[in-house]
Amino acid sequence: WCMHYLVVVFFCDLCVWKLSRIFYFILQIIKDSQQQHGLRHGDYQRYRGYCSRRLRRLRKTLGFKCGNRHKFTGKKVTVEMLSDNRYLLLVLMEAERAWSYAMQLKQEANTEPRKRFHLLSRLRKAAKHGERLEKLCESPRVDAKTKLEAQAYTSYLSGMVRFELQEWKAAMEAFNKCKTIYEKLASAFTEELAVLYHQRVEEISPNIRYCAYNIGDQNAMNELMQMRLSAGGGGGMMAEKLEALITQTRAKQAATMSEVEWRGRTVPVKIDKARIFLLGLGDNEAAIAQAANEETKERLYETLLAECRDTIQAVREELKTEAKQRERSDEASGKVSNLQFLHSYLTYIKLWTVVKRNESMAHMLQAKLKEPQTDENKRGPRPQDLIRLYDIILQSLAELSSLQGLEEDHTFQKEVALKMLVYKAYRCFFIAQSYVLVKKWSEALVLYERVLKYAKEVQSKAKSLNNSLKDLPDVQELITEVNAEKYSLQAAAILGGYLTCKGSHFPLCERLETFHLDPTLVGKQPNLVQFPPDFQPIPCKPLFFDLALNHVAFPPLDDKVEQKGKGGLTGYIKGIFGFGS
């Protein structure tokens, strides 16, 4: 009897150990499945299909069929079934399937608002399955750590439901509970597992900040902006969620904005999208200025440009409507309308952002260009890359000068012309450097003189325009650098001519008797022999023509040729019967 009891106890302990070992990390099971089946790219439909297939496999393996092909009969997992730990996985996959369907519908609801009702239904279903999982984990067969994970998972799903229903206080309480549990779990495990819990906490934090803002915390918006900066240049789902929450927050603040002033003219802003964009313009520019690295700055520039393009498109649609109304009323189109001036202002923001983004990229490339190249196999930056960036800058400035409503603004036109001179000088400087690399000294010297001409013209014109150069590169530094490059260029040209006279450009096989220190001989392309070799003149093979053949008379061959006799009818008959053979 005692042995039988020990065997039973041992078997129960083994089941509990196996259950704890597999379902000890519910979050890890979820994250692994999500990353391997679509959510790395935001494909919720693919992940939902995976959950459905896994549920089918589990039900077939466990014999847990819900009716047959003709009729569905619902079954619930009970505590008594937990002798096999896969029953918990069954409930978990049901919750994940409903959640992934809800997230898929959330993406589609941007264009089809009716799908929001279905979205809420699936989220409630996911939260219901999460509550079932939490109740099943209250069984004594499940250890305490797994119970905590189940509670955190249920709180997360419940918070998502409240968040979509805009029940901010209840959503914030659920998210805070989830965050507290995961933080405690992170402190109890190894660093590898703690990273997973900290990632979940970072995913929840923007939602908590947004709920706090809606409850009345005005500092939450600043916290969201700081979180976007700390998100780095990776982008991904976290960055998308932050951008969406920031946009929703600005939409609430935009109701108080009614007009904007630019170039001495006040323009009413009636389009909601334009209000939201202009309201967040200062925050975006401040975030770009505070960016920790170039990758983050580049991502913020791209985000700002994308928002600006969408806003311009919305204003353009309104302009089409306004033009149709003018045609119907036969109004004369004299002065630029407020809507058209707003369109010009937004276009100015877009083009100037393009200029600043390319200038930031140019500064980064210039710094890399001055660094010594360690890896010869890796292609480093070249002056041609910078020339392309400055071409784009000059093209954007040319578009700025042709904006509607600013043709008569002479101060604006002078400022744009001055900026074009500055960037022309820098473009000309890097063209000269590209000629230096191919040892075209005279062309490079002429271009350096052109740079000095542009720079001095900028300095003379900037005196009449106050604060026109504060956002532009310093031309005085460019003048100093050009003067230094000119002296180096002259020395290189003289040295290059001397080396040419000494024969350093001849291959080594042709100057074996003359010593010259040639560093290219130990490089990757030493000039040892000339290949392919030059063509050498050689004597041609004579051609013989038999001209005597035309004057030779051949002997007659009549006696050698067989004469064919004339047989007539008799010969013909003999030929038929074979007599003539």
XYZ file of C-alpha atoms in Angstrom:
581
model
C 0.000 0.000 0.000
C 2.813 2.363 0.868
C 4.590 1.653 -2.398
C 1.373 2.297 -4.318
C 0.925 5.608 -2.500
C 4.496 6.676 -3.237
C 4.089 5.862 -6.922
C 0.885 7.930 -7.112
C 2.488 10.883 -5.312
C 5.550 10.678 -7.519
C 3.370 10.615 -10.640
C 1.398 13.686 -9.494
C 4.621 15.575 -8.676
C 5.968 14.660 -12.090
C 2.844 16.064 -13.775
C 3.095 19.315 -11.813
C 6.813 19.610 -12.609
C 6.174 19.001 -16.294
C 3.331 21.540 -16.317
C 5.486 24.153 -14.581
C 8.400 23.536 -16.846
C 6.372 24.046 -20.036
C 4.002 26.791 -18.890
C 6.365 28.521 -16.543
C 6.967 31.220 -19.202
C 3.630 31.988 -20.862
C 5.004 35.230 -22.285
C 7.973 33.420 -23.834
C 5.676 30.898 -25.557
C 3.555 33.749 -26.945
C 6.508 35.855 -28.107
C 8.271 32.948 -29.795
C 5.117 32.021 -31.687
C 4.459 35.621 -32.702
C 7.992 36.254 -33.965
C 8.088 33.033 -35.977
C 4.657 33.357 -37.549
C 4.109 36.846 -38.923
C 4.215 39.479 -36.182
C 7.820 40.348 -36.924
C 6.356 42.085 -39.989
C 2.998 43.031 -38.444
C 1.113 40.268 -40.314
C -1.689 39.453 -37.857
C -3.641 37.423 -40.407
C -0.777 34.969 -40.794
C -0.451 34.624 -37.013
C -4.197 34.011 -36.665
C -3.940 31.237 -39.244
C -1.102 29.681 -37.267
C -3.164 29.773 -34.041
C -6.106 28.080 -35.800
C -3.893 25.305 -37.180
C -2.249 24.723 -33.832
C -5.637 24.561 -32.111
C -6.768 21.946 -34.644
C -3.659 19.849 -34.028
C -4.055 20.078 -30.247
C -7.725 19.075 -30.333
C -6.986 16.140 -32.601
C -4.091 14.953 -30.435
C -6.043 15.323 -27.193
C -9.260 13.872 -28.626
C -10.958 17.080 -27.527
C -13.365 17.441 -30.441
C -16.166 19.976 -30.340
C -18.867 18.019 -32.177
C -18.524 16.825 -35.748
C -18.477 18.322 -39.217
C -22.246 18.833 -39.180
C -22.808 20.211 -35.681
C -20.720 22.175 -33.200
C -20.845 21.137 -29.554
C -18.979 23.445 -27.220
C -16.658 22.001 -24.573
C -14.792 23.684 -21.775
C -11.462 22.746 -20.286
C -11.856 21.910 -16.605
C -9.394 21.638 -13.745
C -9.707 17.838 -13.781
C -8.234 17.757 -17.304
C -4.998 19.430 -16.248
C -3.231 16.102 -15.878
C -2.143 16.880 -19.438
C -0.567 20.322 -19.635
C -1.571 20.762 -23.287
C -5.095 21.693 -22.196
C -3.707 24.984 -20.856
C -1.996 25.558 -24.173
C -5.374 24.991 -25.834
C -6.957 27.878 -23.887
C -3.908 30.097 -24.473
C -4.080 29.573 -28.251
C -7.801 30.394 -28.261
C -7.029 33.720 -26.562
C -4.178 34.451 -28.989
C -6.350 33.659 -31.999
C -9.067 36.074 -30.877
C -6.474 38.768 -30.027
C -4.682 38.471 -33.388
C -8.013 38.714 -35.233
C -8.812 41.868 -33.271
C -5.453 43.419 -34.183
C -6.014 42.511 -37.845
C -9.405 44.234 -37.745
C -7.792 47.258 -36.097
C -5.518 47.667 -39.107
C -8.442 47.320 -41.502
C -10.651 49.688 -39.476
C -8.577 52.658 -40.701
C -10.361 52.405 -44.055
C -13.510 50.531 -42.971
C -14.840 52.034 -39.714
C -17.619 49.434 -39.395
C -15.039 46.788 -38.562
C -14.435 48.475 -35.228
C -17.530 46.740 -33.794
C -16.157 43.345 -34.782
C -12.796 44.378 -33.331
C -14.340 45.041 -29.910
C -16.178 41.715 -30.037
C -12.964 39.760 -30.694
C -11.061 41.655 -27.985
C -13.759 40.800 -25.448
C -13.523 37.186 -26.576
C -9.755 37.202 -26.063
C -10.165 38.708 -22.573
C -12.747 36.019 -21.743
C -10.326 33.251 -22.748
C -7.634 34.985 -20.670
C -9.901 34.906 -17.601
C -10.512 31.178 -18.188
C -6.761 30.616 -18.337
C -6.265 32.522 -15.090
C -8.946 30.444 -13.315
C -7.428 27.191 -14.559
C -4.021 28.288 -13.300
C -5.456 28.688 -9.791
C -5.342 24.900 -9.560
C -2.815 23.494 -7.041
C -1.203 21.607 -9.938
C 0.149 24.911 -11.308
C 3.017 26.681 -9.557
C 2.924 30.281 -8.309
C 5.072 31.774 -11.065
C 2.812 30.440 -13.794
C -0.195 31.863 -11.938
C 1.459 35.302 -11.922
C 2.099 35.125 -15.666
C -1.524 34.152 -16.286
C -2.710 37.122 -14.196
C -0.434 39.507 -16.108
C -1.640 38.131 -19.457
C -5.291 38.531 -18.427
C -4.661 42.082 -17.195
C -3.047 42.953 -20.510
C -6.043 41.702 -22.533
C -8.487 43.395 -20.172
C -6.537 46.651 -20.480
C -6.666 46.430 -24.277
C -10.475 46.090 -24.162
C -10.847 49.097 -21.835
C -8.380 51.088 -23.939
C -10.416 50.584 -27.121
C -13.602 51.467 -25.228
C -11.852 54.667 -24.025
C -12.406 53.746 -20.396
C -9.108 55.353 -19.454
C -9.104 54.833 -15.706
C -9.969 51.127 -15.863
C -7.486 50.612 -18.707
C -4.740 52.345 -16.743
C -5.380 50.180 -13.677
C -5.238 46.981 -15.752
C -2.027 48.032 -17.519
C -0.403 49.073 -14.243
C -1.228 45.678 -12.725
C 0.278 43.948 -15.747
C 3.367 46.170 -15.592
C 3.890 45.515 -11.856
C 3.725 41.726 -12.292
C 6.171 41.687 -15.183
C 8.619 43.943 -13.335
C 8.544 41.588 -10.342
C 9.048 38.571 -12.602
C 11.960 40.292 -14.360
C 13.768 40.742 -11.040
C 13.345 37.024 -10.214
C 14.885 35.491 -13.352
C 18.094 35.479 -15.317
C 19.067 38.404 -17.509
C 18.053 36.582 -20.708
C 14.487 36.074 -19.495
C 14.327 39.474 -17.815
C 14.839 41.133 -21.221
C 11.570 39.584 -22.426
C 9.619 40.977 -19.468
C 11.195 44.417 -19.827
C 10.190 44.481 -23.497
C 6.573 43.828 -22.529
C 6.776 46.645 -19.961
C 8.083 49.000 -22.675
C 5.168 48.016 -24.931
C 2.650 48.823 -22.202
C 4.205 52.112 -21.058
C 2.943 54.280 -23.993
C -0.605 53.102 -23.352
C -0.267 54.005 -19.667
C 1.023 57.481 -20.568
C -1.811 58.009 -23.018
C -4.409 56.947 -20.441
C -2.826 59.342 -17.936
C -3.053 62.169 -20.468
C -6.744 61.507 -21.073
C -7.418 61.374 -17.346
C -5.838 64.825 -16.949
C -2.048 64.486 -16.675
C -0.628 67.205 -18.957
C 2.947 65.927 -18.595
C 2.046 62.656 -20.309
C 2.451 64.197 -23.779
C 6.040 65.203 -23.015
C 6.704 61.704 -21.699
C 5.405 60.204 -24.943
C 7.752 62.436 -26.945
C 10.700 61.375 -24.789
C 9.752 57.723 -25.263
C 9.725 58.244 -29.022
C 13.252 59.684 -28.805
C 14.465 56.779 -26.670
C 12.956 54.273 -29.115
C 16.028 54.790 -31.341
C 16.258 54.382 -35.086
C 14.833 50.897 -35.293
C 11.218 51.875 -35.842
C 9.013 48.772 -35.798
C 5.739 48.176 -33.977
C 6.823 50.108 -30.883
C 7.567 53.260 -32.896
C 4.319 52.907 -34.855
C 2.330 52.623 -31.617
C 4.036 55.735 -30.207
C 3.328 57.704 -33.384
C -0.334 56.659 -33.312
C -0.740 57.655 -29.648
C 1.000 61.013 -30.199
C -1.276 61.730 -33.174
C -4.371 60.915 -31.101
C -3.144 63.224 -28.340
C -2.563 66.090 -30.763
C -5.997 65.577 -32.277
C -7.516 66.468 -28.898
C -5.341 69.602 -28.599
C -5.986 70.705 -32.198
C -9.535 71.801 -31.397
C -8.126 75.005 -29.827
C -6.042 75.958 -32.900
C -7.792 78.098 -35.504
C -5.136 80.095 -37.419
C -1.452 80.341 -38.242
C 0.777 83.323 -39.144
C 3.561 83.167 -41.741
C 5.396 85.854 -43.705
C 3.227 88.585 -42.163
C -0.076 86.983 -43.176
C -2.555 85.262 -40.854
C -4.298 82.247 -42.392
C -7.255 80.380 -40.855
C -6.734 76.617 -40.536
C -10.004 74.721 -40.904
C -8.662 71.298 -41.963
C -8.222 68.996 -38.957
C -5.238 67.189 -40.455
C -3.431 70.495 -41.005
C -4.211 71.575 -37.428
C -2.762 68.360 -35.998
C 0.372 68.631 -38.134
C 1.052 72.314 -37.367
C 0.408 71.733 -33.682
C 3.066 69.032 -33.513
C 5.571 70.781 -35.798
C 7.439 72.440 -32.934
C 7.604 69.171 -30.972
C 8.951 67.334 -34.006
C 11.645 69.945 -34.627
C 12.644 69.864 -30.956
C 12.802 66.053 -31.055
C 15.085 66.204 -34.111
C 17.368 68.683 -32.341
C 17.566 66.407 -29.264
C 18.128 63.174 -31.218
C 20.921 61.108 -29.701
C 22.299 59.703 -32.960
C 22.041 60.081 -36.710
C 19.772 57.051 -37.142
C 17.171 58.487 -34.780
C 17.423 61.886 -36.454
C 16.952 60.322 -39.898
C 13.877 58.389 -38.719
C 12.344 61.543 -37.219
C 12.979 63.458 -40.439
C 11.234 60.729 -42.443
C 8.280 60.741 -40.045
C 7.939 64.527 -40.298
C 8.107 64.413 -44.108
C 5.498 61.647 -44.290
C 3.097 63.652 -42.084
C 3.738 66.770 -44.165
C 2.998 64.960 -47.449
C -0.286 63.601 -46.067
C -1.273 67.076 -44.866
C -0.428 68.657 -48.238
C -2.538 66.024 -49.979
C -5.512 66.845 -47.725
C -5.134 70.578 -48.466
C -4.814 69.824 -52.192
C -8.158 68.005 -52.137
C -9.753 71.072 -50.545
C -8.138 73.264 -53.207
C -9.821 71.206 -55.931
C -13.186 71.731 -54.260
C -12.504 75.463 -53.932
C -11.535 75.709 -57.619
C -14.800 74.047 -58.672
C -16.804 76.484 -56.556
C -14.989 79.419 -58.165
C -15.771 78.102 -61.627
C -19.463 77.885 -60.782
C -19.595 81.400 -59.328
C -17.321 82.891 -62.070
C -15.110 84.584 -59.492
C -11.895 86.201 -60.688
C -8.788 84.507 -59.303
C -6.706 87.563 -58.380
C -5.304 87.447 -54.865
C -3.982 84.146 -53.572
C -6.636 82.555 -51.367
C -6.063 81.587 -47.753
C -6.186 77.913 -48.627
C -3.613 78.343 -51.387
C -1.345 80.311 -49.045
C -1.686 77.524 -46.454
C -0.680 75.068 -49.163
C 2.388 77.204 -49.925
C 3.290 77.297 -46.223
C 3.068 73.512 -45.903
C 5.104 73.068 -49.103
C 7.724 75.423 -47.658
C 7.906 73.260 -44.515
C 8.322 70.111 -46.602
C 11.024 71.537 -48.862
C 12.957 73.144 -46.017
C 12.807 69.842 -44.074
C 14.273 68.095 -47.128
C 17.060 70.683 -47.172
C 17.851 70.199 -43.463
C 17.712 66.405 -43.751
C 20.152 66.350 -46.683
C 22.396 68.845 -44.946
C 22.468 66.559 -41.881
C 23.380 63.610 -44.098
C 26.075 65.709 -45.784
C 27.646 66.586 -42.403
C 27.739 62.895 -41.504
C 29.376 61.984 -44.839
C 31.924 64.812 -44.513
C 32.983 63.479 -41.113
C 33.398 59.974 -42.567
C 35.270 61.370 -45.561
C 37.923 62.867 -43.267
C 38.362 59.622 -41.321
C 41.173 57.289 -42.472
C 39.820 54.229 -44.262
C 40.890 51.073 -42.423
C 39.180 48.409 -44.535
C 40.270 48.580 -48.166
C 37.616 46.090 -49.274
C 34.774 48.243 -47.940
C 33.633 51.142 -50.110
C 33.824 54.375 -48.175
C 32.096 57.696 -48.872
C 33.205 59.668 -51.921
C 32.803 63.342 -52.921
C 30.300 62.232 -55.579
C 27.891 61.176 -52.794
C 27.960 64.689 -51.349
C 27.479 66.254 -54.783
C 24.229 64.306 -55.161
C 22.967 65.545 -51.779
C 23.705 69.178 -52.633
C 21.973 68.738 -55.995
C 18.798 67.743 -54.140
C 19.189 70.728 -51.799
C 19.527 73.160 -54.712
C 16.524 71.620 -56.451
C 14.403 72.084 -53.290
C 15.512 75.719 -52.966
C 14.617 76.351 -56.616
C 11.103 75.071 -55.882
C 10.906 77.354 -52.846
C 11.437 80.452 -54.972
C 8.432 79.580 -57.159
C 5.813 79.138 -54.391
C 2.469 80.810 -55.042
C 1.833 83.937 -53.019
C 5.538 84.696 -52.513
C 6.458 85.991 -55.969
C 6.253 89.611 -54.771
C 7.961 88.948 -51.453
C 11.382 90.343 -52.378
C 12.903 89.647 -48.960
C 11.959 85.974 -49.227
C 13.354 85.726 -52.749
C 16.646 87.315 -51.638
C 16.922 84.904 -48.711
C 16.364 81.895 -50.980
C 18.909 83.220 -53.502
C 21.449 83.667 -50.698
C 20.879 80.116 -49.466
C 21.340 78.810 -53.001
C 24.702 80.586 -53.210
C 25.864 78.941 -49.985
C 24.969 75.447 -51.133
C 26.363 76.101 -54.629
C 29.683 76.920 -53.000
C 29.675 73.636 -51.074
C 28.620 71.674 -54.153
C 31.407 73.271 -56.194
C 33.895 72.451 -53.408
C 33.126 68.722 -53.535
C 33.188 68.685 -57.342
C 36.717 70.095 -57.077
C 37.644 67.366 -54.602
C 36.353 64.706 -56.999
C 38.717 66.145 -59.670
C 41.578 66.068 -57.177
C 41.063 62.327 -56.707
C 41.609 61.730 -60.440
C 44.593 64.164 -60.463
C 43.027 66.769 -62.715
C 44.812 69.651 -61.026
C 43.897 72.509 -63.370
C 40.157 71.737 -63.302
C 40.181 71.451 -59.502
C 42.034 74.757 -59.154
C 39.485 76.560 -61.325
C 36.647 75.123 -59.252
C 38.302 76.208 -55.988
C 38.438 79.753 -57.373
C 34.710 79.454 -58.150
C 34.066 78.411 -54.532
C 35.862 81.494 -53.240
C 33.837 83.653 -55.597
C 30.538 82.211 -54.282
C 31.627 82.504 -50.640
C 32.677 86.146 -50.952
C 29.434 86.956 -52.734
C 27.519 85.380 -49.842
C 29.417 87.462 -47.296
C 28.751 90.689 -49.194
C 25.015 90.012 -49.612
C 24.463 88.742 -46.068
C 25.144 92.187 -44.610
C 21.846 93.500 -45.971
C 19.845 90.488 -44.762
C 19.766 90.050 -40.997
C 19.746 86.496 -39.556
C 19.781 84.955 -43.036
C 22.815 82.776 -42.345
C 22.006 81.526 -38.858
C 20.624 78.179 -40.110
C 23.220 77.766 -42.876
C 26.760 76.340 -42.918
C 29.570 78.762 -42.122
C 31.128 80.039 -45.343
C 34.167 81.427 -43.506
C 35.217 77.897 -42.588
C 34.770 76.943 -46.224
C 37.040 79.817 -47.347
C 39.753 78.725 -44.889
C 39.525 75.124 -46.062
C 39.630 76.106 -49.738
C 42.775 78.203 -49.237
C 44.484 75.272 -47.544
C 43.358 72.916 -50.310
C 44.722 75.277 -52.982
C 48.232 75.156 -51.522
C 48.052 71.384 -51.220
C 46.793 71.187 -54.771
C 49.666 73.266 -56.153
C 52.202 71.145 -54.296
C 50.581 67.941 -55.527
C 50.567 69.246 -59.106
C 54.292 70.128 -58.960
C 55.162 66.821 -57.320
C 53.054 64.935 -59.830
C 54.886 66.602 -62.731
C 58.282 65.803 -61.168
C 57.366 62.147 -60.701
C 56.140 61.974 -64.276
C 59.478 63.319 -65.513
C 61.323 60.756 -63.412
C 59.324 57.983 -65.031
C 57.339 56.707 -62.046
C 54.382 56.111 -64.314
C 56.377 53.613 -66.404
C 56.105 49.957 -65.412
C 58.830 48.505 -63.204
C 60.200 46.239 -65.941
C 61.128 49.323 -68.006
C 63.002 51.164 -65.224
C 64.951 48.420 -63.488
C 68.205 50.397 -63.713
C 66.702 53.497 -62.024
C 65.845 53.552 -58.304
C 62.680 55.356 -57.320
C 60.595 54.963 -54.150
C 57.210 54.012 -55.531
C 54.615 53.201 -52.798
C 52.215 51.699 -55.350
C 54.491 48.663 -55.732
C 53.384 47.312 -52.350
C 49.722 48.106 -52.932
C 46.941 46.064 -54.481
C 47.685 47.193 -58.059
C 51.469 47.475 -58.507
C 52.659 48.764 -61.892
C 55.027 45.905 -62.777
C 54.455 45.333 -66.475
C 52.270 46.852 -69.111
C 49.322 44.586 -69.755
C 48.079 44.070 -72.348
C 51.335 44.847 -74.178
C 51.464 47.324 -77.056
C 51.268 46.069 -80.611
C 54.642 45.585 -82.336
C 55.198 45.853 -86.098
C 56.168 42.511 -87.714
C 56.928 41.545 -91.372
C 53.905 40.297 -93.206
C 53.763 36.865 -94.835
C 54.086 37.315 -98.669
C 51.162 36.511 -100.919
C 51.850 34.618 -104.203
C 49.648 35.109 -107.255
C 49.919 32.556 -110.180
C 49.599 34.992 -113.097
C 51.143 32.649 -115.712
C 48.126 30.347 -115.668
C 46.192 32.722 -117.870
C 48.810 32.393 -120.637
C 49.314 28.597 -120.659
C 47.783 26.551 -123.509
C 46.844 23.030 -122.476
C 47.359 20.055 -124.939
C 44.299 18.574 -126.702
C 42.655 15.643 -124.922
C 40.256 14.507 -127.656
C 41.785 11.072 -127.975
C 41.370 10.508 -124.253
C 37.689 11.381 -124.167
C 35.247 8.484 -124.985
C 33.235 9.149 -128.128
C 29.528 8.363 -127.798
C 28.228 6.714 -131.006
C 24.986 7.315 -132.779
C 22.969 4.014 -132.775
C 19.606 5.176 -134.028
C 16.548 2.920 -133.711
C 18.587 -0.267 -133.928
C 20.828 0.780 -131.150
C 17.821 1.743 -129.058
C 16.252 -1.748 -129.475
C 19.566 -3.432 -128.699
C 19.837 -1.329 -125.583
C 16.404 -2.428 -124.395
C 17.115 -6.121 -124.760
C 20.695 -5.914 -123.604
C 22.406 -6.793 -126.888
C 24.529 -3.745 -126.963
C 26.255 -4.290 -123.641
